Amino acid sequence: MSSDFYNSSILPYAAIIIKICRAYTDTEQDFEDYYQEVCLQIWRSREKFNGQSKWSTWIYRLSLNVCITLFRKKKRANEQIGTEKLTHKQAVSNGAFADESLNMLYDAIRELSEVDKAVILLYLEEKTYQEIAEIIGSNPNNIGVRIKRIKKRLKKIIDGKIDRINLEGRFSKD
Amino acid sequence: MEKSIESIWKEGFLKTDNLNVPKVNNLYNQKSIHIIEKMKSRFDKNLKAIIIGAVAFLVITFFLNMLITGVIFFVLLIWVYLVNKKLLQSATEIDNNTNSFQYLKAFHQWLNQMMLENIKLARVYYPLFFLAVVIGGYQTPLSSGSIGELVVYKILMKYPDTNVVFGLPLFFVIGISVITALLAFFADKIYRWDFNIVYGTLMSKIEDILQDMKALSE
């Protein structure tokens, strides 16, 4: 890859790619693989960009398409820690972001379906319903209803996690 | 949860002023880990192996005096090669520049097309491969004549009243015909079973996502 292209056309938008890749991966290794794959696909598809949408919107679309269809077996996390799933504590301690609430939100987003992940990520990135519908290929009228449902689900997941932490804290004090 | 998810997101990223961007080294020469790319590359390797196998088998059967078997295998393998080469070409037309629904639909259609085209082929090549093996076995040369001739001779010597069709015992012809017909009849099921072992999980995952996306687009 020409480092010029990476520096000028991908790096300024790295935050978008990182935000999306983090939602679709559980481990650092997978995250790096996904990030690299998205960059590779952007570079390979760059000539297909026809300027009809903004470059950033195009990056959202391509990143989501790549992440939704990477279909990698989620093995590594289990192999590394030898358990079925990352527990909350481990996930937070491996948290990618400085803010713990954000890590917790990401943990919750990871529990959503592939499509719901995409919808909520675009919503949180302040895309309009029309833009979300265009990127995913859906009906804008349904996006609002779906977002409400996803937010409810996220709240439930996060509240559950907080309750578990509080309970664990109480037990460890006792 | 006190804060809304919108404010967790906003404030969280404000606190994380420096996102750790992974290092990207020599990306241009990296192999893609994407399923479509991996399938294309696997397909490409398989096609090369088919060509090498077809030629090698033709040469080997020539030296073993089983050229008919070799020619049947060669023709069938080249046919499989040509059909799948065309399918591989159509995979390159899957455009990741479209929206997610279209992209996934195109990929799903390609997988389906690959399965259906190969089922059509399997209906012909499963029975023909079997017949080629039988012919090859029959023709395997001995010091005088062939294995087939020797077996038929021994059967006829032991059971002289055996009905004979085209110089072969009738039960022999019936047995081969039944197996050939069964292979043609079950080719669909055999190929689907084989396909499902390799791509079953992938197909069902794609179908789940597509169903979810369809619900959003209606």
mmCIF file of C-alpha atoms in Angstrom:
data_model
loop_
_atom_site.group_PDB
_atom_site.id
_atom_site.type_symbol
_atom_site.label_atom_id
_atom_site.label_comp_id
_atom_site.label_asym_id
_atom_site.label_seq_id
_atom_site.Cartn_x
_atom_site.Cartn_y
_atom_site.Cartn_z
ATOM 1 C CA MET A 1 0.000 0.000 0.000
ATOM 2 C CA SER A 2 1.241 3.399 -0.812
ATOM 3 C CA SER A 3 1.929 4.979 2.580
ATOM 4 C CA ASP A 4 0.788 8.286 1.062
ATOM 5 C CA PHE A 5 -2.676 6.880 0.459
ATOM 6 C CA TYR A 6 -2.827 5.408 3.952
ATOM 7 C CA ASN A 7 -1.651 8.638 5.571
ATOM 8 C CA SER A 8 -3.873 10.936 3.567
ATOM 9 C CA SER A 9 -7.044 8.919 2.970
ATOM 10 C CA ILE A 10 -7.292 6.331 5.736
ATOM 11 C CA LEU A 11 -5.451 7.592 8.790
ATOM 12 C CA PRO A 12 -7.587 10.743 9.208
ATOM 13 C CA TYR A 13 -10.616 8.425 9.330
ATOM 14 C CA ALA A 14 -8.974 5.751 11.498
ATOM 15 C CA ALA A 15 -11.348 6.607 14.376
ATOM 16 C CA ILE A 16 -14.331 5.459 12.301
ATOM 17 C CA ILE A 17 -12.651 2.170 11.449
ATOM 18 C CA ILE A 18 -11.519 1.627 15.041
ATOM 19 C CA LYS A 19 -14.992 2.301 16.441
ATOM 20 C CA ILE A 20 -16.551 -0.208 14.050
ATOM 21 C CA CYS A 21 -13.862 -2.896 14.349
ATOM 22 C CA ARG A 22 -13.967 -2.752 18.161
ATOM 23 C CA ALA A 23 -17.678 -3.551 18.104
ATOM 24 C CA TYR A 24 -17.182 -6.645 15.973
ATOM 25 C CA THR A 25 -14.200 -8.096 17.849
ATOM 26 C CA ASP A 26 -13.529 -9.482 21.315
ATOM 27 C CA THR A 27 -9.762 -9.611 21.352
ATOM 28 C CA GLU A 28 -6.893 -7.310 20.507
ATOM 29 C CA GLN A 29 -5.563 -9.755 17.914
ATOM 30 C CA ASP A 30 -8.914 -9.915 16.115
ATOM 31 C CA PHE A 31 -9.281 -6.167 16.329
ATOM 32 C CA GLU A 32 -5.908 -5.628 14.653
ATOM 33 C CA ASP A 33 -6.749 -8.202 11.971
ATOM 34 C CA TYR A 34 -10.096 -6.543 11.266
ATOM 35 C CA TYR A 35 -8.535 -3.089 11.182
ATOM 36 C CA GLN A 36 -5.903 -4.262 8.724
ATOM 37 C CA GLU A 37 -8.471 -6.015 6.550
ATOM 38 C CA VAL A 38 -10.683 -2.915 6.393
ATOM 39 C CA CYS A 39 -7.673 -0.789 5.381
ATOM 40 C CA LEU A 40 -6.730 -3.364 2.742
ATOM 41 C CA GLN A 41 -10.258 -3.412 1.310
ATOM 42 C CA ILE A 42 -10.437 0.399 1.283
ATOM 43 C CA TRP A 43 -7.207 0.504 -0.647
ATOM 44 C CA ARG A 44 -8.326 -2.184 -3.086
ATOM 45 C CA SER A 45 -11.737 -0.587 -3.651
ATOM 46 C CA ARG A 46 -10.593 3.029 -3.741
ATOM 47 C CA GLU A 47 -11.260 3.337 -7.468
ATOM 48 C CA LYS A 48 -14.891 2.375 -6.963
ATOM 49 C CA PHE A 49 -15.460 5.482 -4.872
ATOM 50 C CA ASN A 50 -17.506 7.655 -7.207
ATOM 51 C CA GLY A 51 -17.860 10.748 -5.042
ATOM 52 C CA GLN A 52 -21.649 10.428 -4.743
ATOM 53 C CA SER A 53 -21.308 10.198 -0.981
ATOM 54 C CA LYS A 54 -18.759 11.696 1.381
ATOM 55 C CA TRP A 55 -15.463 9.793 1.733
ATOM 56 C CA SER A 56 -16.249 9.280 5.429
ATOM 57 C CA THR A 57 -19.685 7.792 4.629
ATOM 58 C CA TRP A 58 -18.036 5.492 2.114
ATOM 59 C CA ILE A 59 -15.570 4.373 4.785
ATOM 60 C CA TYR A 60 -18.432 3.633 7.180
ATOM 61 C CA ARG A 61 -20.147 1.533 4.513
ATOM 62 C CA LEU A 62 -17.065 -0.387 3.498
ATOM 63 C CA SER A 63 -15.906 -0.953 7.077
ATOM 64 C CA LEU A 64 -19.314 -2.325 8.037
ATOM 65 C CA ASN A 65 -19.492 -4.540 4.958
ATOM 66 C CA VAL A 66 -16.078 -5.987 5.748
ATOM 67 C CA CYS A 67 -16.752 -6.441 9.489
ATOM 68 C CA ILE A 68 -20.200 -7.972 8.998
ATOM 69 C CA THR A 69 -18.815 -10.525 6.566
ATOM 70 C CA LEU A 70 -15.501 -11.436 8.156
ATOM 71 C CA PHE A 71 -17.117 -14.461 9.817
ATOM 72 C CA ARG A 72 -14.144 -15.438 11.905
ATOM 73 C CA LYS A 73 -14.492 -18.083 14.530
ATOM 74 C CA LYS A 74 -14.285 -16.448 17.941
ATOM 75 C CA LYS A 75 -11.671 -18.832 19.229
ATOM 76 C CA ARG A 76 -8.805 -16.797 20.415
ATOM 77 C CA ALA A 77 -10.439 -15.236 23.446
ATOM 78 C CA ASN A 78 -11.482 -18.646 24.711
ATOM 79 C CA GLU A 79 -8.095 -20.163 23.987
ATOM 80 C CA GLN A 80 -6.274 -17.358 25.769
ATOM 81 C CA ILE A 81 -8.228 -17.416 28.966
ATOM 82 C CA GLY A 82 -9.562 -20.942 28.847
ATOM 83 C CA THR A 83 -13.179 -20.034 29.528
ATOM 84 C CA GLU A 84 -16.300 -19.989 27.451
ATOM 85 C CA LYS A 85 -16.703 -16.230 27.436
ATOM 86 C CA LEU A 86 -14.783 -13.205 28.600
ATOM 87 C CA THR A 87 -16.131 -12.316 32.017
ATOM 88 C CA HIS A 88 -17.020 -8.727 32.671
ATOM 89 C CA LYS A 89 -13.908 -8.055 34.765
ATOM 90 C CA GLN A 90 -11.604 -9.457 32.131
ATOM 91 C CA ALA A 91 -13.338 -7.550 29.373
ATOM 92 C CA VAL A 92 -12.993 -4.302 31.294
ATOM 93 C CA SER A 93 -9.419 -4.945 32.264
ATOM 94 C CA ASN A 94 -8.703 -5.592 28.588
ATOM 95 C CA GLY A 95 -10.766 -2.533 27.764
ATOM 96 C CA ALA A 96 -9.604 -0.619 24.779
ATOM 97 C CA PHE A 97 -10.722 2.793 25.958
ATOM 98 C CA ALA A 98 -9.759 4.967 28.897
ATOM 99 C CA ASP A 99 -13.376 5.386 29.910
ATOM 100 C CA GLU A 100 -14.862 2.440 31.762
ATOM 101 C CA SER A 101 -18.458 3.264 30.862
ATOM 102 C CA LEU A 102 -17.493 3.279 27.209
ATOM 103 C CA ASN A 103 -15.867 -0.136 27.594
ATOM 104 C CA MET A 104 -19.041 -1.374 29.211
ATOM 105 C CA LEU A 105 -21.153 0.056 26.390
ATOM 106 C CA TYR A 106 -18.895 -1.697 23.869
ATOM 107 C CA ASP A 107 -19.288 -4.963 25.753
ATOM 108 C CA ALA A 108 -23.038 -4.558 25.489
ATOM 109 C CA ILE A 109 -22.906 -3.657 21.783
ATOM 110 C CA ARG A 110 -20.884 -6.829 21.145
ATOM 111 C CA GLU A 111 -23.819 -8.860 22.414
ATOM 112 C CA LEU A 112 -26.124 -7.483 19.705
ATOM 113 C CA SER A 113 -26.759 -9.080 16.328
ATOM 114 C CA GLU A 114 -24.509 -8.072 13.413
ATOM 115 C CA VAL A 115 -27.190 -5.802 11.951
ATOM 116 C CA ASP A 116 -28.117 -4.181 15.264
ATOM 117 C CA LYS A 117 -24.448 -3.447 15.914
ATOM 118 C CA ALA A 118 -24.248 -1.627 12.597
ATOM 119 C CA VAL A 119 -27.454 0.352 13.233
ATOM 120 C CA ILE A 120 -26.482 1.503 16.718
ATOM 121 C CA LEU A 121 -22.903 2.387 15.735
ATOM 122 C CA LEU A 122 -24.164 4.606 12.935
ATOM 123 C CA TYR A 123 -26.773 6.138 15.232
ATOM 124 C CA LEU A 124 -24.167 6.909 17.898
ATOM 125 C CA GLU A 125 -22.037 8.477 15.199
ATOM 126 C CA GLU A 126 -24.959 10.844 14.639
ATOM 127 C CA LYS A 127 -25.908 9.618 11.201
ATOM 128 C CA THR A 128 -29.466 10.450 10.189
ATOM 129 C CA TYR A 129 -32.031 7.682 9.714
ATOM 130 C CA GLN A 130 -31.796 8.295 5.984
ATOM 131 C CA GLU A 131 -28.006 7.874 6.031
ATOM 132 C CA ILE A 132 -28.218 4.746 8.186
ATOM 133 C CA ALA A 133 -30.795 3.290 5.801
ATOM 134 C CA GLU A 134 -28.592 4.074 2.808
ATOM 135 C CA ILE A 135 -25.498 2.522 4.344
ATOM 136 C CA ILE A 136 -27.250 -0.646 5.478
ATOM 137 C CA GLY A 137 -29.732 -0.868 2.623
ATOM 138 C CA SER A 138 -32.946 -0.623 4.592
ATOM 139 C CA ASN A 139 -36.093 1.441 4.970
ATOM 140 C CA PRO A 140 -35.509 4.689 6.964
ATOM 141 C CA ASN A 141 -38.990 4.387 8.499
ATOM 142 C CA ASN A 142 -37.954 1.209 10.304
ATOM 143 C CA ILE A 143 -34.672 2.566 11.625
ATOM 144 C CA GLY A 144 -36.222 4.667 14.403
ATOM 145 C CA VAL A 145 -38.229 1.757 15.769
ATOM 146 C CA ARG A 146 -35.205 -0.520 15.615
ATOM 147 C CA ILE A 147 -33.005 2.022 17.410
ATOM 148 C CA LYS A 148 -35.520 2.322 20.253
ATOM 149 C CA ARG A 149 -35.513 -1.449 20.618
ATOM 150 C CA ILE A 150 -31.707 -1.657 20.544
ATOM 151 C CA LYS A 151 -31.336 1.114 23.130
ATOM 152 C CA LYS A 152 -33.740 -0.699 25.445
ATOM 153 C CA ARG A 153 -31.749 -3.898 25.005
ATOM 154 C CA LEU A 154 -28.426 -2.117 25.622
ATOM 155 C CA LYS A 155 -29.790 -0.521 28.779
ATOM 156 C CA LYS A 156 -30.911 -3.917 30.028
ATOM 157 C CA ILE A 157 -27.522 -5.504 29.292
ATOM 158 C CA ILE A 158 -25.603 -2.648 30.938
ATOM 159 C CA ASP A 159 -27.877 -2.577 33.988
ATOM 160 C CA GLY A 160 -27.376 -6.316 34.343
ATOM 161 C CA LYS A 161 -23.619 -5.868 34.216
ATOM 162 C CA ILE A 162 -23.700 -3.054 36.790
ATOM 163 C CA ASP A 163 -25.851 -5.164 39.128
ATOM 164 C CA ARG A 164 -23.399 -8.047 38.785
ATOM 165 C CA ILE A 165 -20.442 -5.765 39.590
ATOM 166 C CA ASN A 166 -22.230 -4.342 42.638
ATOM 167 C CA LEU A 167 -23.058 -7.827 43.837
ATOM 168 C CA GLU A 168 -19.483 -9.033 43.332
ATOM 169 C CA GLY A 169 -18.242 -5.933 45.194
ATOM 170 C CA ARG A 170 -20.530 -6.653 48.122
ATOM 171 C CA PHE A 171 -19.418 -10.297 48.262
ATOM 172 C CA SER A 172 -15.739 -9.414 48.113
ATOM 173 C CA LYS A 173 -16.214 -6.907 51.003
ATOM 174 C CA ASP A 174 -17.936 -9.569 53.092
ATOM 175 C CA MET B 1 -27.664 3.156 34.252
ATOM 176 C CA GLU B 2 -27.634 6.871 34.959
ATOM 177 C CA LYS B 3 -26.277 8.244 31.707
ATOM 178 C CA SER B 4 -27.824 7.730 28.303
ATOM 179 C CA ILE B 5 -25.877 5.628 25.812
ATOM 180 C CA GLU B 6 -25.474 8.742 23.646
ATOM 181 C CA SER B 7 -23.668 10.600 26.433
ATOM 182 C CA ILE B 8 -21.559 7.547 27.385
ATOM 183 C CA TRP B 9 -20.452 7.407 23.746
ATOM 184 C CA LYS B 10 -19.728 11.119 23.409
ATOM 185 C CA GLU B 11 -18.043 11.609 26.762
ATOM 186 C CA GLY B 12 -16.174 8.327 26.472
ATOM 187 C CA PHE B 13 -14.573 9.322 23.203
ATOM 188 C CA LEU B 14 -13.852 12.807 24.509
ATOM 189 C CA LYS B 15 -11.907 11.251 27.391
ATOM 190 C CA THR B 16 -10.129 8.929 24.970
ATOM 191 C CA ASP B 17 -8.329 11.701 23.145
ATOM 192 C CA ASN B 18 -5.752 9.384 21.712
ATOM 193 C CA LEU B 19 -7.185 6.332 19.995
ATOM 194 C CA ASN B 20 -4.534 3.675 19.560
ATOM 195 C CA VAL B 21 -4.288 3.134 15.831
ATOM 196 C CA PRO B 22 -2.926 -0.353 15.084
ATOM 197 C CA LYS B 23 0.314 -0.501 13.159
ATOM 198 C CA VAL B 24 -0.159 -1.299 9.509
ATOM 199 C CA ASN B 25 2.922 -2.807 7.958
ATOM 200 C CA ASN B 26 3.373 -3.781 4.369
ATOM 201 C CA LEU B 27 -0.361 -3.922 3.916
ATOM 202 C CA TYR B 28 -0.231 -4.136 0.136
ATOM 203 C CA ASN B 29 1.430 -7.541 0.356
ATOM 204 C CA GLN B 30 -0.815 -8.842 3.108
ATOM 205 C CA LYS B 31 -3.115 -11.742 2.363
ATOM 206 C CA SER B 32 -6.747 -10.886 2.817
ATOM 207 C CA ILE B 33 -8.535 -12.729 5.644
ATOM 208 C CA HIS B 34 -11.940 -11.911 4.206
ATOM 209 C CA ILE B 35 -14.175 -14.885 3.459
ATOM 210 C CA ILE B 36 -14.811 -13.911 -0.185
ATOM 211 C CA GLU B 37 -11.093 -13.433 -0.827
ATOM 212 C CA LYS B 38 -10.263 -16.662 0.966
ATOM 213 C CA MET B 39 -12.878 -18.544 -1.029
ATOM 214 C CA LYS B 40 -11.600 -17.047 -4.269
ATOM 215 C CA SER B 41 -8.072 -18.076 -3.450
ATOM 216 C CA ARG B 42 -9.169 -21.584 -2.390
ATOM 217 C CA PHE B 43 -11.244 -21.879 -5.566
ATOM 218 C CA ASP B 44 -8.304 -20.739 -7.651
ATOM 219 C CA LYS B 45 -5.983 -23.319 -6.060
ATOM 220 C CA ASN B 46 -8.581 -26.082 -6.531
ATOM 221 C CA LEU B 47 -8.948 -25.202 -10.195
ATOM 222 C CA LYS B 48 -5.196 -25.387 -10.733
ATOM 223 C CA ALA B 49 -5.147 -28.758 -8.952
ATOM 224 C CA ILE B 50 -7.970 -29.991 -11.234
ATOM 225 C CA ILE B 51 -5.974 -29.125 -14.350
ATOM 226 C CA ILE B 52 -2.785 -30.733 -13.019
ATOM 227 C CA GLY B 53 -4.750 -33.800 -11.881
ATOM 228 C CA ALA B 54 -6.576 -34.147 -15.206
ATOM 229 C CA VAL B 55 -3.351 -34.054 -17.234
ATOM 230 C CA ALA B 56 -1.459 -36.312 -14.817
ATOM 231 C CA PHE B 57 -4.278 -38.860 -14.803
ATOM 232 C CA LEU B 58 -4.422 -38.868 -18.609
ATOM 233 C CA VAL B 59 -0.687 -39.575 -18.830
ATOM 234 C CA ILE B 60 -0.802 -42.280 -16.149
ATOM 235 C CA THR B 61 -3.777 -44.069 -17.735
ATOM 236 C CA PHE B 62 -2.029 -43.912 -21.112
ATOM 237 C CA PHE B 63 0.915 -45.883 -19.705
ATOM 238 C CA LEU B 64 -1.422 -48.272 -17.857
ATOM 239 C CA ASN B 65 -3.348 -49.038 -21.042
ATOM 240 C CA MET B 66 -6.528 -47.583 -19.493
ATOM 241 C CA LEU B 67 -6.821 -44.644 -21.812
ATOM 242 C CA ILE B 68 -10.640 -44.662 -22.004
ATOM 243 C CA THR B 69 -10.839 -44.101 -18.242
ATOM 244 C CA GLY B 70 -8.209 -41.370 -18.529
ATOM 245 C CA VAL B 71 -10.050 -39.609 -21.346
ATOM 246 C CA ILE B 72 -13.400 -39.711 -19.486
ATOM 247 C CA PHE B 73 -11.765 -38.302 -16.341
ATOM 248 C CA PHE B 74 -9.923 -35.681 -18.369
ATOM 249 C CA VAL B 75 -13.025 -34.458 -20.201
ATOM 250 C CA LEU B 76 -15.109 -34.359 -17.004
ATOM 251 C CA LEU B 77 -12.422 -32.546 -15.021
ATOM 252 C CA ILE B 78 -11.917 -29.967 -17.757
ATOM 253 C CA TRP B 79 -15.672 -29.389 -17.822
ATOM 254 C CA VAL B 80 -15.704 -28.935 -14.031
ATOM 255 C CA TYR B 81 -12.757 -26.564 -14.434
ATOM 256 C CA LEU B 82 -14.458 -24.423 -17.084
ATOM 257 C CA VAL B 83 -17.747 -24.085 -15.196
ATOM 258 C CA ASN B 84 -16.003 -23.194 -11.939
ATOM 259 C CA LYS B 85 -13.620 -20.805 -13.649
ATOM 260 C CA LYS B 86 -16.682 -18.878 -14.815
ATOM 261 C CA LEU B 87 -18.092 -18.951 -11.283
ATOM 262 C CA LEU B 88 -14.808 -17.624 -9.919
ATOM 263 C CA GLN B 89 -15.002 -14.780 -12.404
ATOM 264 C CA SER B 90 -18.489 -13.878 -11.175
ATOM 265 C CA ALA B 91 -17.162 -13.740 -7.590
ATOM 266 C CA THR B 92 -14.948 -10.831 -8.560
ATOM 267 C CA GLU B 93 -18.110 -8.915 -9.472
ATOM 268 C CA ILE B 94 -19.329 -8.883 -5.845
ATOM 269 C CA ASP B 95 -19.033 -5.212 -5.040
ATOM 270 C CA ASN B 96 -18.279 -4.160 -1.469
ATOM 271 C CA ASN B 97 -19.002 -0.591 -2.508
ATOM 272 C CA THR B 98 -22.778 -1.110 -2.305
ATOM 273 C CA ASN B 99 -24.918 -1.053 0.835
ATOM 274 C CA SER B 100 -24.588 -3.951 3.289
ATOM 275 C CA PHE B 101 -27.851 -5.597 2.227
ATOM 276 C CA GLN B 102 -26.938 -5.624 -1.464
ATOM 277 C CA TYR B 103 -23.414 -6.761 -0.720
ATOM 278 C CA LEU B 104 -24.517 -9.662 1.429
ATOM 279 C CA LYS B 105 -27.277 -10.583 -1.031
ATOM 280 C CA ALA B 106 -24.760 -10.683 -3.890
ATOM 281 C CA PHE B 107 -22.449 -12.905 -1.856
ATOM 282 C CA HIS B 108 -25.297 -15.203 -0.882
ATOM 283 C CA GLN B 109 -26.472 -15.413 -4.496
ATOM 284 C CA TRP B 110 -22.952 -16.286 -5.594
ATOM 285 C CA LEU B 111 -22.684 -19.082 -3.016
ATOM 286 C CA ASN B 112 -26.068 -20.429 -4.100
ATOM 287 C CA GLN B 113 -25.162 -20.238 -7.754
ATOM 288 C CA MET B 114 -21.914 -22.073 -7.039
ATOM 289 C CA MET B 115 -23.851 -24.826 -5.292
ATOM 290 C CA LEU B 116 -26.556 -25.148 -7.972
ATOM 291 C CA GLU B 117 -24.099 -25.184 -10.892
ATOM 292 C CA ASN B 118 -22.013 -27.838 -9.180
ATOM 293 C CA ILE B 119 -25.098 -29.926 -8.430
ATOM 294 C CA LYS B 120 -25.882 -29.890 -12.156
ATOM 295 C CA LEU B 121 -22.328 -31.037 -12.862
ATOM 296 C CA ALA B 122 -22.431 -33.659 -10.111
ATOM 297 C CA ARG B 123 -25.532 -35.270 -11.642
ATOM 298 C CA VAL B 124 -23.426 -36.053 -14.683
ATOM 299 C CA TYR B 125 -19.947 -36.532 -13.303
ATOM 300 C CA TYR B 126 -20.713 -38.735 -10.272
ATOM 301 C CA PRO B 127 -22.169 -41.547 -12.435
ATOM 302 C CA LEU B 128 -19.626 -41.013 -15.203
ATOM 303 C CA PHE B 129 -16.692 -41.125 -12.784
ATOM 304 C CA PHE B 130 -18.089 -44.377 -11.430
ATOM 305 C CA LEU B 131 -18.457 -45.813 -14.937
ATOM 306 C CA ALA B 132 -14.928 -44.688 -15.796
ATOM 307 C CA VAL B 133 -13.596 -46.505 -12.721
ATOM 308 C CA VAL B 134 -15.541 -49.652 -13.663
ATOM 309 C CA ILE B 135 -14.273 -49.474 -17.244
ATOM 310 C CA GLY B 136 -10.764 -48.844 -15.967
ATOM 311 C CA GLY B 137 -10.987 -51.803 -13.606
ATOM 312 C CA TYR B 138 -12.372 -54.004 -16.368
ATOM 313 C CA GLN B 139 -9.623 -52.965 -18.753
ATOM 314 C CA THR B 140 -6.712 -53.399 -16.338
ATOM 315 C CA PRO B 141 -4.323 -55.466 -18.439
ATOM 316 C CA LEU B 142 -3.024 -58.882 -17.442
ATOM 317 C CA SER B 143 -0.407 -61.016 -19.209
ATOM 318 C CA SER B 144 -3.215 -62.257 -21.445
ATOM 319 C CA GLY B 145 -6.392 -60.175 -21.754
ATOM 320 C CA SER B 146 -7.713 -58.006 -18.902
ATOM 321 C CA ILE B 147 -9.018 -58.396 -15.343
ATOM 322 C CA GLY B 148 -12.588 -57.914 -16.591
ATOM 323 C CA GLU B 149 -12.288 -60.607 -19.213
ATOM 324 C CA LEU B 150 -10.769 -62.998 -16.685
ATOM 325 C CA VAL B 151 -13.550 -62.367 -14.130
ATOM 326 C CA VAL B 152 -16.298 -62.795 -16.750
ATOM 327 C CA TYR B 153 -14.629 -65.981 -18.011
ATOM 328 C CA LYS B 154 -14.449 -67.419 -14.465
ATOM 329 C CA ILE B 155 -18.097 -66.537 -13.728
ATOM 330 C CA LEU B 156 -19.276 -68.120 -16.966
ATOM 331 C CA MET B 157 -17.202 -71.232 -16.314
ATOM 332 C CA LYS B 158 -18.707 -71.632 -12.832
ATOM 333 C CA TYR B 159 -22.273 -70.651 -13.769
ATOM 334 C CA PRO B 160 -22.655 -71.541 -17.429
ATOM 335 C CA ASP B 161 -26.385 -70.779 -17.472
ATOM 336 C CA THR B 162 -25.804 -67.079 -16.535
ATOM 337 C CA ASN B 163 -27.638 -64.668 -18.836
ATOM 338 C CA VAL B 164 -25.213 -62.557 -20.827
ATOM 339 C CA VAL B 165 -25.757 -59.054 -22.272
ATOM 340 C CA PHE B 166 -23.084 -57.429 -24.484
ATOM 341 C CA GLY B 167 -20.701 -60.168 -23.387
ATOM 342 C CA LEU B 168 -21.221 -59.395 -19.674
ATOM 343 C CA PRO B 169 -23.230 -61.308 -17.051
ATOM 344 C CA LEU B 170 -26.711 -59.784 -16.743
ATOM 345 C CA PHE B 171 -26.505 -59.261 -12.945
ATOM 346 C CA PHE B 172 -23.229 -57.443 -13.506
ATOM 347 C CA VAL B 173 -24.875 -55.056 -15.988
ATOM 348 C CA ILE B 174 -27.897 -54.594 -13.721
ATOM 349 C CA GLY B 175 -25.675 -53.892 -10.683
ATOM 350 C CA ILE B 176 -23.640 -51.265 -12.497
ATOM 351 C CA SER B 177 -26.757 -49.680 -13.995
ATOM 352 C CA VAL B 178 -28.445 -49.467 -10.585
ATOM 353 C CA ILE B 179 -25.384 -47.892 -8.927
ATOM 354 C CA THR B 180 -25.018 -45.428 -11.823
ATOM 355 C CA ALA B 181 -28.695 -44.474 -11.614
ATOM 356 C CA LEU B 182 -28.495 -44.097 -7.832
ATOM 357 C CA LEU B 183 -25.447 -41.842 -8.138
ATOM 358 C CA ALA B 184 -27.261 -39.653 -10.647
ATOM 359 C CA PHE B 185 -30.392 -39.622 -8.500
ATOM 360 C CA PHE B 186 -28.638 -38.804 -5.229
ATOM 361 C CA ALA B 187 -26.021 -36.468 -6.742
ATOM 362 C CA ASP B 188 -28.031 -33.498 -5.496
ATOM 363 C CA LYS B 189 -28.111 -34.809 -1.922
ATOM 364 C CA ILE B 190 -24.475 -35.958 -1.930
ATOM 365 C CA TYR B 191 -23.227 -32.604 -3.237
ATOM 366 C CA ARG B 192 -25.416 -30.600 -0.829
ATOM 367 C CA TRP B 193 -24.170 -32.704 2.069
ATOM 368 C CA ASP B 194 -20.568 -32.120 0.975
ATOM 369 C CA PHE B 195 -21.215 -28.391 0.461
ATOM 370 C CA ASN B 196 -22.870 -28.080 3.861
ATOM 371 C CA ILE B 197 -19.888 -29.602 5.625
ATOM 372 C CA VAL B 198 -17.668 -26.858 4.192
ATOM 373 C CA TYR B 199 -20.013 -23.875 3.900
ATOM 374 C CA GLY B 200 -23.069 -24.808 5.983
ATOM 375 C CA THR B 201 -22.302 -22.592 8.984
ATOM 376 C CA LEU B 202 -21.351 -19.692 6.758
ATOM 377 C CA MET B 203 -24.544 -20.016 4.706
ATOM 378 C CA SER B 204 -26.784 -20.084 7.761
ATOM 379 C CA LYS B 205 -24.993 -17.064 9.272
ATOM 380 C CA ILE B 206 -25.473 -15.104 6.048
ATOM 381 C CA GLU B 207 -29.104 -16.162 5.853
ATOM 382 C CA ASP B 208 -29.705 -15.007 9.442
ATOM 383 C CA ILE B 209 -28.178 -11.597 8.756
ATOM 384 C CA LEU B 210 -30.078 -11.270 5.476
ATOM 385 C CA GLN B 211 -33.340 -12.099 7.192
ATOM 386 C CA ASP B 212 -32.659 -9.425 9.808
ATOM 387 C CA MET B 213 -31.805 -6.897 7.108
ATOM 388 C CA LYS B 214 -34.920 -7.815 5.138
ATOM 389 C CA ALA B 215 -37.032 -7.110 8.207
ATOM 390 C CA LEU B 216 -35.451 -3.676 8.375
ATOM 391 C CA SER B 217 -36.036 -2.915 4.726
ATOM 392 C CA GLU B 218 -39.708 -3.905 4.515
#
